[in-house]
Amino acid sequence: MSRYDEMFARLRTRGDGAFGGFLMLGDPDLETSLGLLDALVAGGADMIEVGIPFSDPIADGPVIQAAAVRALEAGVTPADCFELLAAFRARHPRIPVGLLTYANLVLARGREAFYRRCASAGIDSVLVADVPAAEAEPFAGAARDHGIAPVLIAAANTPDAVLERIASLCEGYVYCVSRAGVTGADRAMDSGHERLFQALAAAGAPPPVLGFGISRPEHVRTALDSGAAGVISGSAIVRLVEQAGDKAAAVRAFVAGLKAATAQKEVAREAARG
Amino acid sequence: MLMSGRFGAFGGTYVPEILMPALTELEAAFVEAQQDETFRTELDDLLAKYAGRPTPLTRCRNLGSDRARLYLKREDLLHGGAHKTNQVLAQALLAKRMGKTRLIAETGAGQHGVATALAGALFGLETRIYMGAVDVERQKLNVFRMRLMGAEVVPVESGSRTLKDAVNEALRDWTASFADTHYLLGTVAGPHPFPLMVREFQRVIGKEARAQILEEEGRLPDAVIACVGGGSNAMGAFADFIADESVRLIGVEPAGKGLDGREHGATLLRGRPGILHGAETYVLQDEDGQISESWSVSAGLDYPAVGPEHAYLKDSGRAEYLGVTDREALDAFALLARSEGIVCAFESAHALAHALKMIEAAHEETVLIVNLSGRGDKDMEQAQRLLGSLE
């Protein structure tokens, strides 16, 4: 059973949704970054999403772009990122870790070598932001060969035929984007994703997790109420890394706040306990 | 998608999933328009009566010799000042057909921005141009021209603050705005269908030049020479000659301050295959895959990727690619002005510089066509600084 399957099964028995926290690796430097990954776990994140800094991140808004710039200016390389994740994995054997990256970083190392290194660093899934379903087969194939779950993106405007292709290629979870545009907390999520989640379920896709524009507990509740199995918050966390004094404490507290909103049946359980 | 969008191993549609429906819509509109007589008629009419096609093929009187004859395809005389207008008018018509109300575009030298701005004005479309902050500074006149025609110019402060970053910003805009906005991409790069569509809309350059040289010389040229940044003027010039195996197709990349250093934009000569801005193609990058900052004296060639069809033409051997330095281009620019009374764009001067080398080396009869892709007005300030007062 994969770490994602274990996580979703465990959460399902409690009636909870999954909370995924995103960080840019090496932002603002490698040592701080490792502490921030621990802070995500301490705050209660169920799954960890990380980016490798890339020079030209076309799917990212200003906050995550700036994080990549900070990491690149600190001299952080993909090799450093893999070492960082291996160190994190040694401390946290069960939590699923997903990599969000861009195609050129995969090709530069070579697809096979890239996914092999992901596996040896203890990474569970890889999402390549600029590889849509139509181009995904060679990436997904190389991922599967190394026991890595290929994660694909689905959106409200994705046609049903493409959703079926996503369902057949995607493992772990489906990254559903909550609105058009790039990453960022400035524009909140759209609601009304029931149709997307239902279509994915009908096609036999792995659980849908909603991301983009999720920065408040009510966003989390709206997402879970509409049928998402979890949520991912990125820019809101990365902005804390940029601005907070005690970065780890700020990240931990923020994650705890959103994680609390994933406990859908908390009230009911408390009532039952009397 | 109706087509594969591949040129051999290159090309493709490497964009976030959310943009795929926009590309699918565009491809369908393009295919439909190409088959629609009314679209072709309207476009041809605009190209003739608004933009000034056909452009002349000028034989140089003083450069070259009776033996080695140099012809210039005069895209510098096109309305807007460069070949960019050809495909911008076509894409703007397409945008209208798709019911879009807004245009966005990236620009390097500003020529594509100017062309997009004029189309926006002509068709009543709201227009926003993304331009690297460095380029805004070195192409001030074009920035003013764009604003004069009602376009909003947004300086891009991220990354290297040049063309590649302007493309990034335009793509980011489009992922949020595709419902009412057409991304009027300016070259044969980017995701399918742009490389194919822009080539088809620029094909008119080579088509005219081929007929004109047959008329003038009674034979095909020995070589067609064009500068390559993203590569649209070169693809437009090459396309109708690809089947003519006797015609050498020569793309000239900006060697900047020299190919041995890092300050150049010679993607095909010094890059390696990767994925940038939606296509698999040659890319200037470090060993990790981070995109390198390119350099060229000409902002229009200052781009670390290249159209995927050029990557294919290089690997298949059908076209040759080589470099011309900033210095060589400036010398050619000045020589053309003095010898022929033509002030061309720095970009086009790269192609000219190589043609001049070929003429010098020619021992037998040689007929060359240089695509003079644009005029040099935009480069006057910089030329003055680089060449001195000339007194």
XYZ file of C-alpha atoms in Angstrom:
665
model
C 0.000 0.000 0.000
C 1.432 3.380 -0.960
C 1.878 6.129 1.598
C -0.947 8.060 -0.136
C -3.295 5.071 0.059
C -2.435 4.574 3.727
C -3.006 8.252 4.437
C -6.363 8.437 2.663
C -7.512 5.195 4.321
C -6.544 6.447 7.757
C -8.247 9.814 7.240
C -11.353 8.204 5.794
C -11.982 6.191 8.941
C -12.006 9.470 10.863
C -13.997 11.322 8.241
C -11.200 13.839 7.793
C -9.853 15.441 4.665
C -6.133 15.547 3.894
C -4.165 18.720 4.370
C -1.126 19.208 2.177
C 1.356 21.998 2.820
C 3.691 23.272 0.121
C 7.187 24.683 0.502
C 9.887 25.681 -1.959
C 12.965 23.632 -1.147
C 15.981 25.689 -0.181
C 13.909 28.801 0.580
C 15.487 30.844 2.028
C 18.368 28.398 2.493
C 18.812 24.639 2.935
C 19.080 24.533 6.706
C 16.040 26.717 7.336
C 14.165 24.753 4.701
C 14.631 21.448 6.529
C 13.291 23.030 9.713
C 10.264 24.339 7.816
C 9.454 20.877 6.455
C 9.450 19.646 10.054
C 7.160 22.556 10.954
C 4.639 21.408 8.338
C 4.553 18.002 10.041
C 4.404 19.522 13.516
C 1.464 21.679 12.426
C -0.412 18.536 11.396
C 0.069 18.343 7.613
C -0.969 14.944 6.273
C 1.057 15.245 3.074
C 4.005 17.380 2.055
C 4.356 19.097 -1.303
C 7.671 20.602 -2.324
C 9.039 22.488 -5.283
C 12.544 22.392 -6.723
C 13.487 25.969 -7.561
C 13.332 26.592 -11.328
C 14.368 29.715 -13.206
C 11.177 30.010 -15.292
C 8.138 28.758 -13.346
C 5.266 29.634 -15.698
C 2.563 28.039 -13.543
C 3.494 30.024 -10.460
C 2.412 33.431 -9.264
C 4.675 36.090 -7.738
C 4.929 34.571 -4.221
C 6.253 31.173 -5.316
C 8.376 32.739 -8.066
C 10.041 34.898 -5.426
C 10.668 31.818 -3.283
C 12.395 30.118 -6.218
C 14.523 33.206 -6.763
C 15.549 33.244 -3.076
C 16.548 29.582 -3.235
C 18.419 29.955 -6.524
C 20.230 32.996 -5.180
C 21.230 30.903 -2.166
C 22.853 28.509 -4.665
C 20.361 25.680 -4.145
C 20.548 22.964 -6.834
C 18.280 19.996 -7.609
C 20.966 17.733 -6.102
C 20.711 19.712 -2.831
C 16.934 19.341 -2.897
C 17.115 15.571 -3.227
C 19.560 15.363 -0.310
C 17.285 17.571 1.765
C 14.312 15.313 1.065
C 16.315 12.181 1.860
C 17.190 13.718 5.234
C 13.529 14.613 5.807
C 12.426 11.109 4.853
C 14.830 9.548 7.354
C 13.031 11.457 10.116
C 9.470 10.998 8.833
C 9.035 7.528 7.376
C 5.237 7.573 6.835
C 4.207 10.973 5.513
C 3.650 11.145 1.734
C 5.994 13.550 -0.068
C 5.092 14.948 -3.473
C 7.404 16.865 -5.758
C 6.053 19.684 -7.932
C 8.478 20.551 -10.682
C 8.954 21.659 -14.282
C 9.740 19.556 -17.329
C 13.151 21.020 -18.107
C 14.535 20.006 -14.723
C 13.394 16.444 -15.415
C 14.878 16.339 -18.928
C 18.160 17.968 -17.869
C 18.921 15.041 -15.552
C 17.305 12.554 -17.923
C 13.837 11.141 -17.229
C 15.092 7.787 -15.945
C 17.791 9.277 -13.743
C 15.397 11.905 -12.396
C 12.752 9.444 -11.251
C 15.413 7.027 -9.942
C 16.766 9.828 -7.747
C 13.240 10.667 -6.601
C 12.794 7.070 -5.498
C 16.097 6.952 -3.640
C 15.241 10.222 -1.857
C 11.976 8.723 -0.585
C 9.651 10.824 -2.729
C 6.189 9.364 -3.336
C 4.855 11.374 -6.272
C 5.932 13.812 -8.959
C 3.761 16.420 -10.662
C 5.345 18.199 -13.635
C 3.480 21.502 -13.889
C 4.057 22.073 -17.601
C 3.295 18.529 -18.734
C -0.440 18.112 -19.463
C -2.100 14.727 -19.920
C -1.470 14.861 -23.673
C 2.310 14.829 -23.123
C 2.375 12.848 -19.880
C 2.916 9.260 -21.026
C 6.765 9.198 -21.130
C 6.927 10.989 -17.780
C 4.309 8.752 -16.168
C 5.993 5.661 -17.592
C 9.387 6.593 -16.181
C 7.740 7.431 -12.847
C 5.988 4.061 -12.618
C 9.207 2.246 -13.541
C 10.740 3.634 -10.382
C 7.747 3.234 -8.096
C 6.879 6.940 -8.160
C 3.222 7.971 -8.476
C 2.709 10.289 -11.451
C 0.325 13.069 -10.370
C -1.558 15.026 -13.010
C -3.557 18.228 -12.916
C -7.272 18.437 -13.676
C -9.327 21.608 -13.887
C -12.946 22.622 -14.254
C -12.366 23.231 -17.980
C -10.730 19.841 -18.631
C -12.838 17.838 -21.115
C -14.198 14.444 -20.042
C -12.015 12.541 -22.515
C -8.945 14.140 -20.962
C -10.209 13.393 -17.449
C -10.386 9.738 -18.452
C -6.808 9.869 -19.679
C -5.797 11.545 -16.425
C -7.570 8.817 -14.494
C -5.628 6.139 -16.333
C -2.209 7.801 -15.934
C -2.478 9.378 -12.501
C -1.595 7.667 -9.223
C -1.641 8.781 -5.606
C -4.013 11.683 -5.997
C -5.269 14.056 -8.701
C -4.200 17.685 -8.270
C -7.365 19.631 -9.044
C -6.868 23.332 -9.592
C -9.607 25.374 -7.988
C -9.572 28.226 -10.478
C -7.913 29.531 -13.631
C -4.567 31.290 -13.396
C -1.302 30.648 -11.606
C -0.592 29.772 -7.986
C -1.331 32.458 -5.421
C -3.434 33.312 -2.410
C -4.447 36.732 -3.722
C -7.257 35.211 -5.718
C -9.307 32.804 -3.667
C -10.537 29.477 -4.977
C -13.698 29.123 -7.003
C -16.384 26.859 -5.610
C -18.531 24.358 -7.457
C -16.119 21.545 -8.244
C -18.636 18.765 -7.636
C -18.918 17.981 -11.355
C -15.148 17.651 -11.727
C -14.841 15.388 -8.683
C -17.741 13.228 -9.831
C -16.336 12.879 -13.340
C -12.935 11.876 -11.969
C -14.523 9.351 -9.623
C -16.582 7.904 -12.466
C -13.404 7.503 -14.499
C -11.749 5.625 -11.639
C -9.210 8.339 -10.807
C -7.347 8.470 -7.486
C -8.704 10.861 -4.813
C -9.009 14.533 -5.854
C -7.054 17.103 -3.873
C -7.837 20.768 -4.471
C -5.177 23.452 -4.712
C -4.673 27.126 -5.794
C -6.024 30.001 -3.732
C -6.532 28.054 -0.486
C -5.480 30.128 2.495
C -8.351 30.125 4.994
C -10.289 27.524 6.981
C -13.483 28.295 5.046
C -11.710 27.463 1.771
C -10.784 24.089 3.254
C -14.331 23.391 4.367
C -15.813 24.455 1.034
C -13.405 22.168 -0.821
C -14.093 19.153 1.379
C -17.847 19.728 1.391
C -17.849 19.675 -2.410
C -16.164 16.272 -2.434
C -12.410 16.891 -2.403
C -10.399 14.284 -0.508
C -7.987 16.975 0.581
C -6.534 20.404 -0.047
C -3.107 21.871 -0.716
C -2.079 25.304 0.480
C 1.058 26.777 -1.047
C 1.453 30.490 -1.548
C -0.034 31.375 1.849
C 2.637 29.246 3.556
C 5.437 30.464 1.312
C 4.485 34.055 2.093
C 4.972 33.316 5.795
C 8.443 31.990 4.985
C 9.152 35.284 3.248
C 7.743 37.576 5.897
C 7.640 35.958 9.344
C 10.326 36.430 11.979
C 10.085 32.970 13.539
C 9.328 31.209 10.271
C 8.946 27.701 11.682
C 6.530 28.833 14.406
C 4.479 30.829 11.893
C 4.260 27.897 9.470
C 3.359 25.444 12.235
C 0.574 27.674 13.563
C -0.837 28.401 10.114
C -0.880 24.720 9.156
C -2.535 23.801 12.457
C -5.264 26.327 11.745
C -6.091 24.933 8.308
C -5.637 21.312 9.375
C -8.269 21.809 12.068
C -10.754 22.690 9.344
C -10.264 19.278 7.689
C -11.879 17.481 10.632
C -15.343 17.520 9.138
C -16.968 15.306 11.713
C -15.257 16.747 14.728
C -18.441 18.308 16.039
C -20.410 15.130 15.512
C -17.752 13.057 17.282
C -17.671 15.399 20.241
C -21.435 15.228 20.447
C -21.298 11.409 20.408
C -18.733 11.370 23.189
C -21.191 13.499 25.123
C -5.735 18.384 -30.858
C -6.139 17.737 -34.561
C -2.415 17.562 -35.335
C 0.586 16.127 -33.505
C 2.305 19.477 -33.163
C 5.673 17.764 -33.589
C 8.607 18.477 -35.848
C 10.462 15.201 -35.524
C 11.284 14.934 -31.821
C 10.661 18.632 -31.208
C 7.619 20.773 -30.464
C 4.603 19.565 -28.510
C 2.295 21.276 -26.034
C 4.079 21.584 -22.692
C 1.712 23.868 -20.833
C -0.307 23.571 -17.633
C -3.439 21.453 -18.218
C -5.631 24.518 -17.674
C -4.299 26.055 -20.919
C -4.915 22.994 -23.081
C -8.522 23.906 -23.975
C -7.292 27.337 -25.145
C -4.719 25.705 -27.440
C -7.274 23.225 -28.722
C -9.683 26.055 -29.486
C -6.944 28.009 -31.267
C -5.847 25.036 -33.355
C -9.416 24.364 -34.459
C -9.942 28.033 -35.338
C -6.689 28.113 -37.291
C -7.478 24.980 -39.279
C -10.974 26.216 -40.025
C -9.759 29.677 -41.057
C -7.095 28.277 -43.378
C -9.816 26.460 -45.264
C -12.146 29.440 -45.325
C -11.980 31.548 -48.468
C -13.376 34.630 -46.715
C -10.576 34.535 -44.129
C -7.886 34.230 -46.797
C -9.446 37.018 -48.822
C -9.710 39.385 -45.878
C -6.142 38.628 -44.810
C -4.714 39.031 -48.307
C -6.587 42.302 -48.657
C -5.140 43.593 -45.378
C -1.642 42.455 -46.292
C -1.854 44.267 -49.622
C -3.745 47.447 -48.791
C -2.884 48.006 -45.144
C 0.547 46.429 -44.681
C 1.975 47.007 -48.156
C 2.616 43.545 -49.594
C 4.258 42.348 -51.702
C 7.502 43.765 -50.381
C 10.249 44.277 -52.967
C 13.221 42.040 -53.527
C 16.038 44.552 -53.908
C 19.310 43.698 -55.598
C 22.144 45.522 -53.866
C 23.850 47.935 -56.252
C 27.095 48.288 -54.331
C 27.401 45.263 -52.095
C 28.290 42.093 -53.963
C 29.483 41.926 -57.526
C 28.371 40.772 -60.954
C 29.446 37.316 -59.914
C 28.088 37.258 -56.371
C 24.723 38.922 -56.336
C 23.036 39.918 -53.111
C 19.278 40.354 -52.887
C 17.399 41.743 -49.915
C 13.832 40.721 -49.144
C 12.541 44.029 -47.907
C 10.404 43.188 -44.870
C 11.811 46.416 -43.450
C 9.402 48.223 -45.771
C 6.354 46.483 -44.343
C 3.947 48.595 -42.301
C 5.077 48.465 -38.692
C 8.700 48.228 -39.728
C 9.249 44.480 -39.645
C 7.966 41.107 -40.822
C 6.013 40.787 -37.578
C 2.995 42.554 -39.081
C 2.308 39.632 -41.466
C 1.331 37.144 -38.831
C -0.040 39.616 -36.326
C -2.762 40.689 -38.745
C -3.576 37.022 -39.329
C -3.721 36.135 -35.642
C -5.744 39.246 -34.830
C -8.300 38.242 -37.467
C -8.354 34.804 -35.903
C -8.876 36.326 -32.450
C -11.894 38.219 -33.786
C -13.285 35.020 -35.293
C -12.923 33.313 -31.907
C -14.823 36.182 -30.277
C -11.881 37.317 -28.152
C -11.930 40.934 -26.991
C -8.413 41.269 -25.662
C -4.891 40.643 -26.979
C -1.792 39.956 -24.947
C 1.700 39.593 -26.365
C 5.334 39.430 -25.373
C 7.952 41.504 -27.084
C 11.741 41.667 -27.143
C 12.931 44.430 -29.453
C 9.433 45.843 -29.388
C 8.707 45.030 -33.043
C 6.183 42.347 -32.189
C 4.711 44.619 -29.549
C 4.353 47.396 -32.098
C 2.749 45.020 -34.589
C 0.332 43.735 -31.951
C -0.478 47.284 -30.867
C -1.332 48.307 -34.412
C -3.552 45.268 -34.840
C -5.222 46.015 -31.517
C -5.945 49.554 -32.677
C -7.130 48.409 -36.096
C -9.513 45.762 -34.784
C -10.588 47.540 -31.598
C -9.101 44.961 -29.250
C -7.798 45.843 -25.803
C -4.049 45.187 -25.947
C -1.471 44.492 -23.268
C 2.204 43.990 -24.108
C 4.635 42.316 -21.731
C 8.194 43.532 -22.212
C 11.292 42.829 -20.133
C 12.314 45.865 -18.117
C 15.798 45.739 -19.667
C 14.238 45.830 -23.138
C 11.883 48.651 -22.154
C 15.013 50.637 -21.394
C 16.908 49.782 -24.579
C 13.915 50.141 -26.919
C 12.256 53.277 -25.588
C 11.042 54.452 -28.979
C 9.091 51.277 -29.591
C 7.564 51.494 -26.120
C 6.293 54.939 -27.008
C 4.973 53.729 -30.361
C 3.022 50.956 -28.655
C 1.515 53.353 -26.134
C 0.729 55.829 -28.906
C -1.401 53.145 -30.564
C -3.276 52.553 -27.340
C -1.536 49.464 -26.005
C -0.657 49.035 -22.375
C 3.044 48.164 -21.963
C 3.888 46.220 -18.813
C 7.611 46.124 -17.901
C 8.513 42.665 -16.569
C 10.851 42.768 -13.586
C 11.252 39.028 -12.986
C 14.189 36.821 -13.978
C 16.585 38.296 -16.519
C 13.999 41.016 -17.341
C 14.181 40.278 -21.070
C 12.154 38.413 -23.681
C 11.996 35.035 -21.939
C 10.540 36.653 -18.847
C 8.038 38.571 -20.960
C 6.902 35.214 -22.414
C 6.572 33.791 -18.882
C 4.368 36.717 -17.851
C 2.214 36.489 -20.970
C 1.687 32.760 -20.366
C 0.751 33.450 -16.738
C -1.728 36.108 -17.845
C -3.225 33.697 -20.381
C -3.785 30.899 -17.833
C -6.209 33.258 -16.104
C -7.627 35.128 -19.087
C -8.030 32.683 -21.992
C -11.813 32.905 -21.934
C -11.815 36.398 -23.486
C -8.128 36.846 -24.403
C -5.987 35.698 -27.302
C -2.283 35.285 -26.634
C -0.781 36.677 -29.808
C 2.568 34.918 -29.590
C 5.138 36.603 -31.764
C 7.273 33.850 -33.174
C 7.472 30.211 -34.244
C 8.185 29.137 -30.653
C 5.805 28.184 -27.866
C 3.322 25.316 -27.691
C 1.525 23.865 -30.700
C -0.215 25.316 -32.702
C 1.918 28.490 -32.530
C 5.066 27.228 -34.314
C 3.045 25.809 -37.190
C 0.521 28.636 -37.359
C 3.075 31.452 -37.235
C 5.164 29.727 -39.913
C 2.113 29.495 -42.160
C 1.292 33.157 -41.584
C 4.923 34.125 -42.357
C 5.245 31.797 -45.349
C 4.327 34.721 -47.603
C 7.903 36.066 -47.235
C 9.565 33.102 -48.930
C 6.698 32.583 -51.321
C 7.083 36.088 -52.712
C 10.887 35.949 -52.639
C 10.903 32.679 -54.571
C 8.715 34.083 -57.339
C 10.678 37.345 -57.378
C 14.093 35.708 -57.693
C 12.847 33.419 -60.470
C 11.637 36.537 -62.241
C 14.921 38.408 -61.708
C 17.457 35.643 -62.135
C 15.559 32.929 -63.924
C 16.801 30.530 -61.296
C 16.610 29.712 -57.589
C 19.069 31.310 -55.185
C 22.069 29.413 -53.844
C 21.127 30.333 -50.310
C 18.431 32.026 -48.268
C 19.850 33.648 -45.164
C 17.906 34.903 -42.154
C 18.586 35.753 -38.534
C 17.174 33.462 -35.856
C 16.007 34.525 -32.420
C 12.726 32.700 -31.935
C 12.952 32.176 -35.665
C 9.779 33.481 -37.332
C 11.345 35.567 -40.094
C 13.671 32.671 -40.903
C 10.854 30.094 -40.983
C 8.798 32.428 -43.140
C 11.706 32.888 -45.529
C 12.666 29.179 -45.537
C 9.273 27.489 -45.746
C 8.712 27.707 -49.497
C 12.336 26.772 -50.253
C 12.504 23.624 -48.095
C 11.549 21.390 -51.022
C 14.183 23.053 -53.256
C 17.124 20.893 -52.285
C 19.660 23.024 -54.166
C 18.887 26.037 -51.988
C 20.930 26.270 -48.808
C 18.913 27.503 -45.849
C 21.115 29.404 -43.442
C 19.984 30.625 -40.038
C 22.189 33.140 -38.266
C 22.187 33.141 -34.482
C 23.434 35.992 -32.305
C 26.973 35.103 -31.196
C 26.924 38.224 -29.005
C 30.342 38.797 -27.512
C 31.588 35.434 -28.771
C 30.444 31.809 -28.777
C 33.202 30.739 -26.394
C 31.820 32.837 -23.564
C 28.372 33.005 -22.034
C 27.219 36.278 -23.527
C 25.425 35.102 -26.640
C 22.020 33.862 -27.727
C 23.170 31.007 -29.952
C 20.624 28.441 -28.856
C 21.058 25.936 -31.666
C 24.855 26.192 -31.589
C 25.409 26.141 -27.851
C 22.178 24.908 -26.268
C 20.838 21.411 -25.837
C 17.365 19.919 -26.118
C 15.016 20.796 -23.295
C 11.547 22.219 -22.686
C 10.838 25.930 -22.415
C 7.707 27.974 -23.037
C 5.612 25.045 -24.124
C 7.891 23.309 -26.610
C 10.628 20.734 -26.685
C 13.499 22.450 -28.467
C 17.089 23.588 -28.070
C 17.516 25.668 -24.929
C 20.428 27.563 -23.397
C 20.666 26.092 -19.920
C 23.059 25.029 -17.197
C 23.683 21.381 -16.353
C 20.787 21.314 -13.873
C 18.330 22.628 -16.453
C 18.072 26.202 -15.163
C 17.564 28.496 -18.147
C 20.565 30.667 -18.949
C 20.351 34.351 -19.603
C 21.119 35.014 -23.243
C 22.837 38.067 -24.638
C 22.681 39.939 -27.905
C 23.106 43.550 -28.923
C 19.761 43.066 -30.648
C 16.888 42.599 -28.241
C 14.897 40.679 -30.857
C 17.447 37.852 -30.905
C 18.048 37.812 -27.167
C 16.191 34.602 -26.359
C 17.480 31.343 -24.819
C 15.175 29.014 -26.791
C 14.253 28.725 -30.466
C 11.314 27.577 -32.558
C 11.096 23.759 -32.545
C 11.026 23.519 -36.336
C 14.486 25.083 -36.439
C 15.659 22.404 -33.999
C 14.286 19.840 -36.414
C 15.827 21.493 -39.500
C 19.175 21.571 -37.723
C 19.111 17.937 -36.611
C 17.836 16.750 -39.987
C 20.564 18.740 -41.711
C 18.191 20.603 -44.031
C 19.201 23.988 -42.638
C 22.567 25.238 -41.381
C 22.989 27.459 -38.373
C 25.930 29.623 -37.478
C 26.748 32.673 -35.403
C 27.517 36.328 -36.042
C 28.869 38.506 -33.241
C 27.546 41.871 -32.084
C 30.579 43.535 -33.670
C 30.127 41.830 -37.048
C 26.439 42.702 -37.047
C 27.132 46.356 -36.241
C 29.714 46.546 -39.011
C 27.258 45.072 -41.505
C 24.554 47.449 -40.266
C 26.830 50.450 -40.897
C 28.060 49.110 -44.234
C 24.532 48.578 -45.556
C 23.618 52.126 -44.602
C 26.691 53.581 -46.324
C 26.593 51.346 -49.396
C 22.919 51.013 -50.155
C 21.185 53.753 -48.203
C 19.240 51.222 -46.149
C 19.162 51.324 -42.358
C 18.165 47.845 -41.200
C 17.402 46.421 -37.783
C 20.308 45.041 -35.727
C 18.586 41.664 -35.969
C 18.608 41.627 -39.773
C 22.220 42.875 -39.777
C 23.234 39.465 -38.392
C 21.942 37.741 -41.531
C 23.527 40.393 -43.715
C 26.906 40.000 -42.000
C 27.002 36.340 -42.863
C 25.944 36.981 -46.458
C 28.817 39.443 -46.789
C 31.239 36.734 -45.633
C 29.797 34.347 -48.233
C 30.154 36.956 -50.957
C 33.766 37.541 -50.021
C 34.455 33.808 -50.212
C 32.519 33.228 -53.447
C 34.628 31.990 -56.356
C 31.807 31.124 -58.687
C 28.498 32.639 -59.555
C 26.455 33.038 -56.398
C 22.961 34.351 -55.788
C 22.001 35.071 -52.207
C 18.776 36.251 -50.620
C 18.957 37.906 -47.216
C 15.696 38.378 -45.403
C 15.959 41.971 -44.258
C 13.411 41.356 -41.537
C 13.106 44.860 -40.132
C 14.158 48.469 -40.288
C 16.563 50.132 -37.920
C 14.668 53.155 -36.583
C 14.225 51.468 -33.224
C 17.989 50.945 -32.973
C 19.089 54.514 -33.673
C 19.799 55.503 -30.078
C 21.837 52.384 -29.441
C 23.619 52.625 -32.791
C 24.644 56.164 -31.990
C 26.085 55.051 -28.685
C 27.874 52.011 -30.127
C 29.183 53.513 -33.343
C 30.041 56.945 -31.981
C 29.339 60.209 -33.745
C 30.799 58.913 -37.071
C 32.596 62.203 -37.621
